[in-house]
Amino acid sequence: CDTQQQILSNEDTIWFLISMDLENIISDVRFWGPSIVVSILQLLGFVDSQYWEIYAIIFLGCCVYKFAMKIAQSNEDNHRLLQENQSLKKEVDDLKAQLMKTVITKRAGYLLMKNYWFGWFAPWTKRWFVLRENVLMFFKDLSESELEGAISFEKADIVPVTSRSQKYAFGIQEGSKLKITLAADAQDQMEAWKHDIEKSSDAAALTSHTRFVAIDFPKTWIEPVESLQMIPIDSQSATFKEISDMMQNSAATHGNRNAQTYKVHNIIRIQNPGIWSRYVFKRQQITRENSGNSHERLLFHGTARPTIDKIIQVGFDPRVSKLTGMFGAGVYFAENSSKSNNYVPNSEKRRMLICRVTLGESAILLQADSTLRRPPSKKGNSLYHSVIGESKSQNFAASLFYREFIVYDCDQAYPEFAVDYTVS
């Protein structure tokens, strides 16, 4: 009976010790150790063994060593994971801060993305995407407060992707590696994203040493400069007089018509940070390629009022140019206001654009070539930056009476002023 009570008492001791905190067991192991081992040996029937003390010491030492190693390994793993997380967070924060330094936003909007970390059967998730330069960032929502990831590419290819659930899906591939799969809601949205991503990739390939470009807005701009603004020019200012004189002094005779007289009523400065940022980036690129000379000029552009309103909003787009133009599908400008006025619909009040145009190295053409879809090639297979349709005043063999300036990249022109005028 006494032996049975002793065994029960020892069993209670064992369960009490097991329920104790591991740290307390280790700290008090010198006191509790022998009692634990004796109790275990008594329960197993080995209490009479003459070597029980040796077994007890070995058993206890192995237990303590195993627990200590597990604790040490756990602490080491936790410390390593903490360092990796801190390093990753710092990299993401640095990338986000660096990305936010540029205001060059090519496109932004919601897209569906597939995360292949979870396998080919991963669900589509909706995220807010922003394309800046050759970096595609995605945020949790349009507030852009939480950057979830960013994909940079030097030379990306758009590849078709087959999806049962998403009709307008496409992938971004660099080399042989598929970097991400995206899906849009409509065909035109998908085509717009694909066009801008490919365009950004081409620009990155040409200027791969420049990942981020600092953009300085003109000093004449009025805050806030981050959004589109139409700023009226004071009619008593020097700028108003300069633009008015430019309109009148460049007017010329066309056919049997005498030079027209223009009365300028309003001049509006266009502040569009998106178009300006793309223009500055392209101007820097052309300047580097053309021995430090951008050949930037202020030129006239005449078209219908709805088209002007669209240009002010999103910029020029050669994709909607007429393929039957004298020099192909480009954006046309003139140094004579009267030539651009010929393309403004007849009405009592008219509007014309005065644009900054980066010409770079121009191909001088004496005769029309409606097959052009880009500037002609130079020696060595590189391309000119623009085309100038020469005038008879400069070369008698030319077919034009007044020069025309054509660019085939919408980022080479910025609509600087909108001029409201009447003709008399």
Short mmCIF file of C-alpha atoms in Angstrom, two decimals:
data_model
loop_
_atom_site.label_atom_id
_atom_site.label_comp_id
_atom_site.label_asym_id
_atom_site.label_seq_id
_atom_site.Cartn_x
_atom_site.Cartn_y
_atom_site.Cartn_z
CA CYS A 1 0.00 0.00 0.00
CA ASP A 2 2.82 2.40 0.86
CA THR A 3 4.53 1.55 -2.46
CA GLN A 4 1.32 2.22 -4.40
CA GLN A 5 0.84 5.59 -2.68
CA GLN A 6 4.46 6.46 -3.40
CA ILE A 7 3.99 5.65 -7.09
CA LEU A 8 0.83 7.77 -7.27
CA SER A 9 2.64 10.58 -5.49
CA ASN A 10 5.49 10.35 -8.00
CA GLU A 11 3.01 10.32 -10.92
CA ASP A 12 1.45 13.52 -9.57
CA THR A 13 4.91 15.02 -9.39
CA ILE A 14 5.61 14.11 -13.03
CA TRP A 15 2.39 15.65 -14.36
CA PHE A 16 2.98 18.75 -12.27
CA LEU A 17 6.47 19.17 -13.68
CA ILE A 18 5.33 18.59 -17.28
CA SER A 19 2.77 21.35 -16.87
CA MET A 20 5.42 23.79 -15.65
CA ASP A 21 7.07 26.36 -17.91
CA LEU A 22 10.06 24.92 -19.77
CA GLU A 23 12.26 27.75 -18.64
CA ASN A 24 11.50 27.00 -14.98
CA ILE A 25 12.22 23.30 -15.51
CA ILE A 26 15.62 24.08 -16.98
CA SER A 27 16.50 26.59 -14.29
CA ASP A 28 15.57 24.16 -11.49
CA VAL A 29 16.84 21.02 -13.20
CA ARG A 30 19.47 20.37 -10.53
CA PHE A 31 16.74 20.12 -7.88
CA TRP A 32 14.00 18.29 -9.80
CA GLY A 33 16.14 16.17 -12.14
CA PRO A 34 16.86 13.18 -9.90
CA SER A 35 13.27 12.99 -8.67
CA ILE A 36 11.93 12.91 -12.26
CA VAL A 37 14.34 10.19 -13.36
CA VAL A 38 13.70 8.07 -10.25
CA SER A 39 9.97 8.34 -10.71
CA ILE A 40 10.22 7.30 -14.38
CA LEU A 41 12.48 4.37 -13.50
CA GLN A 42 10.09 3.29 -10.73
CA LEU A 43 7.14 3.34 -13.12
CA LEU A 44 9.10 1.34 -15.69
CA GLY A 45 10.33 -1.19 -13.14
CA PHE A 46 14.02 -0.32 -13.37
CA VAL A 47 14.39 1.20 -9.92
CA ASP A 48 16.43 -1.76 -8.66
CA SER A 49 19.02 -1.40 -11.39
CA GLN A 50 22.47 -0.82 -9.97
CA TYR A 51 23.27 1.61 -12.78
CA TRP A 52 20.21 3.77 -12.40
CA GLU A 53 22.19 6.82 -11.29
CA ILE A 54 24.35 6.71 -14.43
CA TYR A 55 21.29 6.23 -16.63
CA ALA A 56 19.59 9.10 -14.88
CA ILE A 57 22.49 11.48 -15.48
CA ILE A 58 22.79 10.51 -19.16
CA PHE A 59 19.05 10.72 -19.76
CA LEU A 60 18.78 14.07 -18.01
CA GLY A 61 21.78 15.47 -19.87
CA CYS A 62 20.35 14.45 -23.24
CA CYS A 63 17.00 16.07 -22.45
CA VAL A 64 18.55 19.32 -21.34
CA TYR A 65 20.84 19.41 -24.39
CA LYS A 66 17.97 18.74 -26.78
CA PHE A 67 15.80 21.45 -25.24
CA ALA A 68 18.68 23.93 -25.25
CA MET A 69 19.47 23.25 -28.92
CA LYS A 70 15.83 23.68 -29.91
CA ILE A 71 15.63 26.99 -28.10
CA ALA A 72 18.91 28.20 -29.60
CA GLN A 73 17.85 27.16 -33.12
CA SER A 74 14.46 28.81 -32.69
CA ASN A 75 16.06 32.03 -31.53
CA GLU A 76 18.52 31.94 -34.44
CA ASP A 77 15.74 31.34 -36.98
CA ASN A 78 13.62 34.11 -35.53
CA HIS A 79 16.55 36.52 -35.59
CA ARG A 80 17.36 35.61 -39.21
CA LEU A 81 13.72 36.01 -40.32
CA LEU A 82 13.50 39.34 -38.53
CA GLN A 83 16.63 40.60 -40.31
CA GLU A 84 15.32 39.38 -43.68
CA ASN A 85 11.95 41.04 -43.12
CA GLN A 86 13.59 44.30 -42.08
CA SER A 87 15.90 44.19 -45.11
CA LEU A 88 13.00 43.43 -47.47
CA LYS A 89 10.89 46.20 -45.96
CA LYS A 90 13.78 48.65 -46.35
CA GLU A 91 14.22 47.65 -50.01
CA VAL A 92 10.50 48.10 -50.70
CA ASP A 93 10.44 51.45 -48.88
CA ASP A 94 13.54 52.63 -50.78
CA LEU A 95 12.05 51.50 -54.09
CA LYS A 96 8.76 53.23 -53.32
CA ALA A 97 10.53 56.45 -52.33
CA GLN A 98 12.68 56.34 -55.45
CA LEU A 99 9.71 55.62 -57.70
CA MET A 100 7.72 58.48 -56.22
CA LYS A 101 10.49 60.94 -57.16
CA THR A 102 9.37 60.80 -60.76
CA VAL A 103 6.06 62.23 -61.92
CA ILE A 104 6.24 60.47 -65.25
CA THR A 105 3.06 58.43 -65.21
CA LYS A 106 2.40 56.68 -68.49
CA ARG A 107 -0.85 55.02 -67.46
CA ALA A 108 -2.82 54.14 -64.33
CA GLY A 109 -5.91 52.04 -63.70
CA TYR A 110 -7.36 48.85 -62.30
CA LEU A 111 -6.26 45.50 -63.76
CA LEU A 112 -6.61 41.89 -62.72
CA MET A 113 -3.39 40.05 -61.97
CA LYS A 114 -2.52 36.40 -61.41
CA ASN A 115 0.02 35.56 -58.75
CA TYR A 116 1.80 32.35 -59.77
CA TRP A 117 3.36 31.96 -56.34
CA PHE A 118 0.16 30.05 -55.58
CA GLY A 119 0.37 27.87 -58.70
CA TRP A 120 -1.34 27.91 -62.06
CA PHE A 121 -4.76 27.71 -60.43
CA ALA A 122 -4.20 30.92 -58.46
CA PRO A 123 -7.18 33.30 -58.41
CA TRP A 124 -7.26 36.63 -60.23
CA THR A 125 -6.91 39.61 -57.91
CA LYS A 126 -7.83 43.22 -58.67
CA ARG A 127 -5.12 45.83 -58.10
CA TRP A 128 -4.43 49.47 -59.00
CA PHE A 129 -1.55 49.57 -61.51
CA VAL A 130 0.66 52.57 -62.29
CA LEU A 131 3.15 52.56 -65.17
CA ARG A 132 6.04 54.97 -64.58
CA GLU A 133 8.99 54.86 -66.97
CA ASN A 134 9.96 51.18 -67.23
CA VAL A 135 8.51 50.26 -63.84
CA LEU A 136 5.05 48.79 -63.39
CA MET A 137 3.83 49.23 -59.81
CA PHE A 138 0.70 47.80 -58.26
CA PHE A 139 -1.13 49.09 -55.20
CA LYS A 140 -3.98 47.76 -53.13
CA ASP A 141 -6.26 50.56 -54.34
CA LEU A 142 -6.21 53.87 -56.22
CA SER A 143 -5.16 55.82 -53.11
CA GLU A 144 -1.62 54.48 -53.83
CA SER A 145 -0.99 54.44 -50.09
CA GLU A 146 0.08 50.80 -49.95
CA LEU A 147 2.61 49.63 -52.53
CA GLU A 148 2.36 45.85 -52.88
CA GLY A 149 4.98 45.31 -55.54
CA ALA A 150 6.87 46.67 -58.54
CA ILE A 151 8.16 45.07 -61.72
CA SER A 152 11.03 46.70 -63.58
CA PHE A 153 11.99 45.74 -67.11
CA GLU A 154 14.63 46.84 -69.58
CA LYS A 155 13.24 45.12 -72.68
CA ALA A 156 9.83 43.55 -72.22
CA ASP A 157 7.69 41.68 -74.71
CA ILE A 158 3.92 41.48 -74.59
CA VAL A 159 2.81 37.88 -75.07
CA PRO A 160 -0.69 36.43 -75.53
CA VAL A 161 -2.13 34.50 -72.62
CA THR A 162 -5.03 32.06 -72.79
CA SER A 163 -7.47 32.24 -69.89
CA ARG A 164 -10.86 30.61 -69.57
CA SER A 165 -12.20 33.27 -67.24
CA GLN A 166 -10.51 36.40 -68.67
CA LYS A 167 -11.01 37.28 -72.33
CA TYR A 168 -8.61 40.24 -72.41
CA ALA A 169 -5.54 38.72 -70.76
CA PHE A 170 -1.90 39.31 -71.68
CA GLY A 171 1.53 38.66 -70.19
CA ILE A 172 4.73 40.64 -69.77
CA GLN A 173 7.76 38.56 -70.68
CA GLU A 174 11.42 39.50 -70.40
CA GLY A 175 13.66 37.09 -72.25
CA SER A 176 12.13 33.66 -71.74
CA LYS A 177 10.66 34.47 -68.32
CA LEU A 178 7.01 35.38 -67.87
CA LYS A 179 7.07 38.13 -65.24
CA ILE A 180 3.35 38.76 -64.71
CA THR A 181 -0.06 38.02 -66.25
CA LEU A 182 -2.66 40.79 -66.41
CA ALA A 183 -6.24 41.09 -67.62
CA ALA A 184 -8.30 44.13 -68.63
CA ASP A 185 -12.04 44.66 -68.76
CA ALA A 186 -12.22 45.56 -72.45
CA GLN A 187 -10.31 45.23 -75.72
CA ASP A 188 -9.43 48.94 -76.02
CA GLN A 189 -8.19 49.03 -72.42
CA MET A 190 -5.97 46.00 -73.02
CA GLU A 191 -4.54 47.49 -76.23
CA ALA A 192 -3.80 50.81 -74.50
CA TRP A 193 -1.90 49.10 -71.68
CA LYS A 194 0.06 46.91 -74.11
CA HIS A 195 1.00 49.93 -76.23
CA ASP A 196 2.24 52.00 -73.28
CA ILE A 197 4.18 49.11 -71.71
CA GLU A 198 5.94 48.36 -74.99
CA LYS A 199 6.69 52.06 -75.51
CA SER A 200 8.13 52.37 -71.99
CA SER A 201 10.22 49.27 -72.57
CA ASP A 202 11.65 50.68 -75.82
CA ALA A 203 12.56 53.94 -74.07
CA ALA A 204 14.22 51.99 -71.26
CA ALA A 205 16.27 49.98 -73.74
CA LEU A 206 17.57 53.17 -75.35
CA THR A 207 18.42 54.82 -72.04
CA SER A 208 19.00 51.86 -69.74
CA HIS A 209 21.55 53.82 -67.70
CA THR A 210 18.83 56.27 -66.67
CA ARG A 211 16.23 54.47 -64.58
CA PHE A 212 14.66 57.51 -62.94
CA VAL A 213 14.46 60.98 -64.45
CA ALA A 214 13.90 64.12 -62.43
CA ILE A 215 11.35 66.40 -64.09
CA ASP A 216 11.42 70.16 -63.60
CA PHE A 217 8.21 71.99 -64.40
CA PRO A 218 8.43 75.41 -66.09
CA LYS A 219 8.87 78.30 -63.66
CA THR A 220 5.88 80.02 -65.24
CA TRP A 221 3.55 77.24 -64.05
CA ILE A 222 1.13 77.97 -61.21
CA GLU A 223 0.51 75.60 -58.32
CA PRO A 224 -0.77 72.95 -58.15
CA VAL A 225 1.38 71.56 -60.95
CA GLU A 226 0.29 67.94 -60.40
CA SER A 227 -3.01 68.31 -62.29
CA LEU A 228 -4.24 69.76 -65.58
CA GLN A 229 -4.81 73.51 -65.48
CA MET A 230 -5.75 76.07 -68.12
CA ILE A 231 -4.18 79.39 -67.11
CA PRO A 232 -5.36 82.56 -68.94
CA ILE A 233 -2.55 84.91 -69.95
CA ASP A 234 -2.99 88.56 -68.99
CA SER A 235 -3.72 90.56 -72.15
CA GLN A 236 -1.35 93.31 -70.91
CA SER A 237 1.57 90.94 -70.34
CA ALA A 238 4.69 90.57 -72.48
CA THR A 239 3.79 86.94 -73.17
CA PHE A 240 0.42 87.90 -74.64
CA LYS A 241 2.06 90.47 -76.95
CA GLU A 242 4.81 88.04 -78.00
CA ILE A 243 2.30 85.31 -78.95
CA SER A 244 0.04 87.80 -80.76
CA ASP A 245 3.00 89.14 -82.77
CA MET A 246 4.09 85.58 -83.55
CA MET A 247 0.62 84.83 -84.94
CA GLN A 248 0.51 87.92 -87.13
CA ASN A 249 4.13 88.12 -88.26
CA SER A 250 4.18 84.53 -89.50
CA ALA A 251 1.03 84.93 -91.63
CA ALA A 252 1.73 84.55 -95.33
CA THR A 253 -0.09 84.61 -98.66
CA HIS A 254 -1.54 81.30 -99.84
CA GLY A 255 -2.40 81.12 -103.51
CA ASN A 256 -4.31 84.24 -104.55
CA ARG A 257 -5.18 85.17 -100.97
CA ASN A 258 -3.46 88.01 -99.23
CA ALA A 259 -1.98 87.54 -95.78
CA GLN A 260 -4.77 87.42 -93.25
CA THR A 261 -5.04 89.61 -90.18
CA TYR A 262 -5.62 87.93 -86.83
CA LYS A 263 -7.15 89.44 -83.75
CA VAL A 264 -6.14 87.45 -80.68
CA HIS A 265 -8.78 87.44 -77.95
CA ASN A 266 -7.48 84.90 -75.44
CA ILE A 267 -4.26 83.01 -74.85
CA ILE A 268 -4.32 80.08 -72.44
CA ARG A 269 -1.25 78.40 -71.03
CA ILE A 270 -1.73 74.63 -70.83
CA GLN A 271 -0.35 72.95 -67.70
CA ASN A 272 -0.57 69.19 -68.20
CA PRO A 273 2.04 67.41 -66.03
CA GLY A 274 1.55 64.02 -67.68
CA ILE A 275 2.15 65.24 -71.23
CA TRP A 276 4.95 67.55 -70.08
CA SER A 277 6.77 64.75 -68.25
CA ARG A 278 6.70 62.49 -71.29
CA TYR A 279 7.83 65.36 -73.50
CA VAL A 280 10.80 66.23 -71.26
CA PHE A 281 11.88 62.59 -71.09
CA LYS A 282 11.77 62.31 -74.90
CA ARG A 283 13.57 65.63 -75.33
CA GLN A 284 16.39 64.46 -73.05
CA GLN A 285 16.70 61.23 -75.01
CA ILE A 286 16.84 63.00 -78.39
CA THR A 287 19.31 65.57 -77.03
CA ARG A 288 21.69 62.78 -76.02
CA GLU A 289 21.33 61.09 -79.40
CA ASN A 290 21.84 64.34 -81.33
CA SER A 291 25.12 65.57 -79.83
CA GLY A 292 23.44 67.70 -77.17
CA ASN A 293 21.05 69.56 -79.50
CA SER A 294 17.28 69.01 -79.24
CA HIS A 295 16.38 71.50 -82.02
CA GLU A 296 13.28 72.49 -80.08
CA ARG A 297 10.93 74.96 -81.78
CA LEU A 298 7.60 76.69 -81.15
CA LEU A 299 5.30 75.72 -84.02
CA PHE A 300 1.61 76.04 -84.94
CA HIS A 301 -0.92 73.24 -85.13
CA GLY A 302 -4.41 73.73 -86.54
CA THR A 303 -7.29 71.26 -86.32
CA ALA A 304 -10.94 71.02 -85.29
CA ARG A 305 -11.94 72.25 -81.82
CA PRO A 306 -12.96 68.78 -80.45
CA THR A 307 -9.56 67.42 -81.50
CA ILE A 308 -7.79 70.34 -79.80
CA ASP A 309 -9.70 69.63 -76.58
CA LYS A 310 -8.60 66.00 -76.77
CA ILE A 311 -4.96 66.94 -77.39
CA ILE A 312 -5.02 69.20 -74.33
CA GLN A 313 -6.29 66.30 -72.24
CA VAL A 314 -4.10 63.41 -73.42
CA GLY A 315 -1.59 64.79 -75.93
CA PHE A 316 -1.00 64.03 -79.60
CA ASP A 317 -1.59 60.56 -81.01
CA PRO A 318 -0.16 59.64 -84.44
CA ARG A 319 -2.28 56.48 -84.42
CA VAL A 320 -5.31 58.54 -85.43
CA SER A 321 -3.43 60.50 -88.11
CA LYS A 322 -4.51 60.22 -91.72
CA LEU A 323 -2.50 57.65 -93.63
CA THR A 324 -2.87 59.76 -96.77
CA GLY A 325 -0.92 62.75 -95.45
CA MET A 326 1.79 64.15 -97.68
CA PHE A 327 4.45 62.71 -95.41
CA GLY A 328 2.50 59.77 -94.04
CA ALA A 329 0.90 59.13 -90.67
CA GLY A 330 2.53 61.74 -88.46
CA VAL A 331 1.66 64.88 -86.52
CA TYR A 332 2.06 67.99 -88.68
CA PHE A 333 3.20 71.46 -87.59
CA ALA A 334 3.92 74.74 -89.38
CA GLU A 335 6.08 77.79 -88.81
CA ASN A 336 3.44 79.96 -90.54
CA SER A 337 0.23 80.58 -88.60
CA SER A 338 -1.65 81.00 -91.87
CA LYS A 339 -0.74 77.47 -92.97
CA SER A 340 -2.11 75.96 -89.74
CA ASN A 341 -5.16 78.21 -89.97
CA ASN A 342 -6.07 76.42 -93.23
CA TYR A 343 -6.81 73.32 -91.12
CA VAL A 344 -9.02 75.15 -88.59
CA PRO A 345 -12.74 74.91 -89.53
CA ASN A 346 -14.26 78.21 -90.68
CA SER A 347 -16.11 79.92 -87.85
CA GLU A 348 -16.31 83.34 -86.29
CA LYS A 349 -14.15 82.34 -83.33
CA ARG A 350 -11.29 79.94 -83.85
CA ARG A 351 -8.68 78.17 -81.71
CA MET A 352 -5.15 77.16 -82.67
CA LEU A 353 -2.38 75.45 -80.70
CA ILE A 354 1.18 76.71 -80.33
CA CYS A 355 3.39 73.76 -79.43
CA ARG A 356 6.88 72.97 -78.30
CA VAL A 357 8.28 70.44 -80.76
CA THR A 358 11.56 68.56 -80.40
CA LEU A 359 12.80 67.98 -83.94
CA GLY A 360 16.23 66.52 -83.21
CA GLU A 361 17.93 65.52 -86.46
CA SER A 362 15.46 66.01 -89.29
CA ALA A 363 15.27 64.35 -92.68
CA ILE A 364 14.84 67.13 -95.27
CA LEU A 365 12.47 65.94 -98.01
CA LEU A 366 11.83 67.85 -101.23
CA GLN A 367 8.95 65.68 -102.39
CA ALA A 368 5.98 64.16 -100.60
CA ASP A 369 6.10 60.56 -99.37
CA SER A 370 2.75 59.35 -98.06
CA THR A 371 4.12 55.88 -97.25
CA LEU A 372 6.02 57.11 -94.18
CA ARG A 373 4.97 55.69 -90.81
CA ARG A 374 8.12 56.81 -89.03
CA PRO A 375 11.12 59.00 -89.91
CA PRO A 376 13.38 57.66 -92.70
CA SER A 377 16.52 55.70 -91.95
CA LYS A 378 19.96 57.25 -91.86
CA LYS A 379 23.20 55.58 -92.78
CA GLY A 380 23.85 52.80 -90.33
CA ASN A 381 20.15 51.89 -90.02
CA SER A 382 19.41 54.44 -87.28
CA LEU A 383 16.41 56.73 -87.76
CA TYR A 384 16.02 60.46 -88.11
CA HIS A 385 13.96 62.05 -85.35
CA SER A 386 11.59 64.01 -87.61
CA VAL A 387 10.85 65.09 -91.15
CA ILE A 388 10.88 68.59 -92.65
CA GLY A 389 8.99 69.06 -95.88
CA GLU A 390 11.16 71.68 -97.54
CA SER A 391 9.76 74.83 -99.20
CA LYS A 392 10.54 76.35 -102.58
CA SER A 393 11.99 79.40 -100.86
CA GLN A 394 14.74 77.16 -99.51
CA ASN A 395 15.08 74.81 -102.48
CA PHE A 396 13.47 75.45 -105.84
CA ALA A 397 13.08 71.70 -106.45
CA ALA A 398 10.79 71.37 -103.42
CA SER A 399 7.07 70.75 -103.92
CA LEU A 400 5.84 72.92 -101.02
CA PHE A 401 5.54 76.69 -100.84
CA TYR A 402 5.74 76.68 -97.02
CA ARG A 403 7.58 74.24 -94.84
CA GLU A 404 5.93 71.50 -92.79
CA PHE A 405 7.39 69.77 -89.73
CA ILE A 406 6.34 66.21 -88.97
CA VAL A 407 6.99 63.98 -85.95
CA TYR A 408 5.89 60.38 -85.62
CA ASP A 409 6.21 60.07 -81.86
CA CYS A 410 3.52 61.84 -79.84
CA ASP A 411 5.96 62.56 -76.99
CA GLN A 412 8.00 64.90 -79.23
CA ALA A 413 5.35 67.63 -79.00
CA TYR A 414 3.79 69.52 -76.11
CA PRO A 415 0.73 71.82 -76.54
CA GLU A 416 2.03 74.98 -74.85
CA PHE A 417 -0.67 77.56 -75.65
CA ALA A 418 -4.24 77.57 -76.93
CA VAL A 419 -4.95 80.78 -78.85
CA ASP A 420 -8.51 82.04 -79.42
CA TYR A 421 -8.69 84.41 -82.39
CA THR A 422 -10.75 85.78 -85.23
CA VAL A 423 -9.74 86.32 -88.84
CA SER A 424 -10.32 89.49 -90.81
#
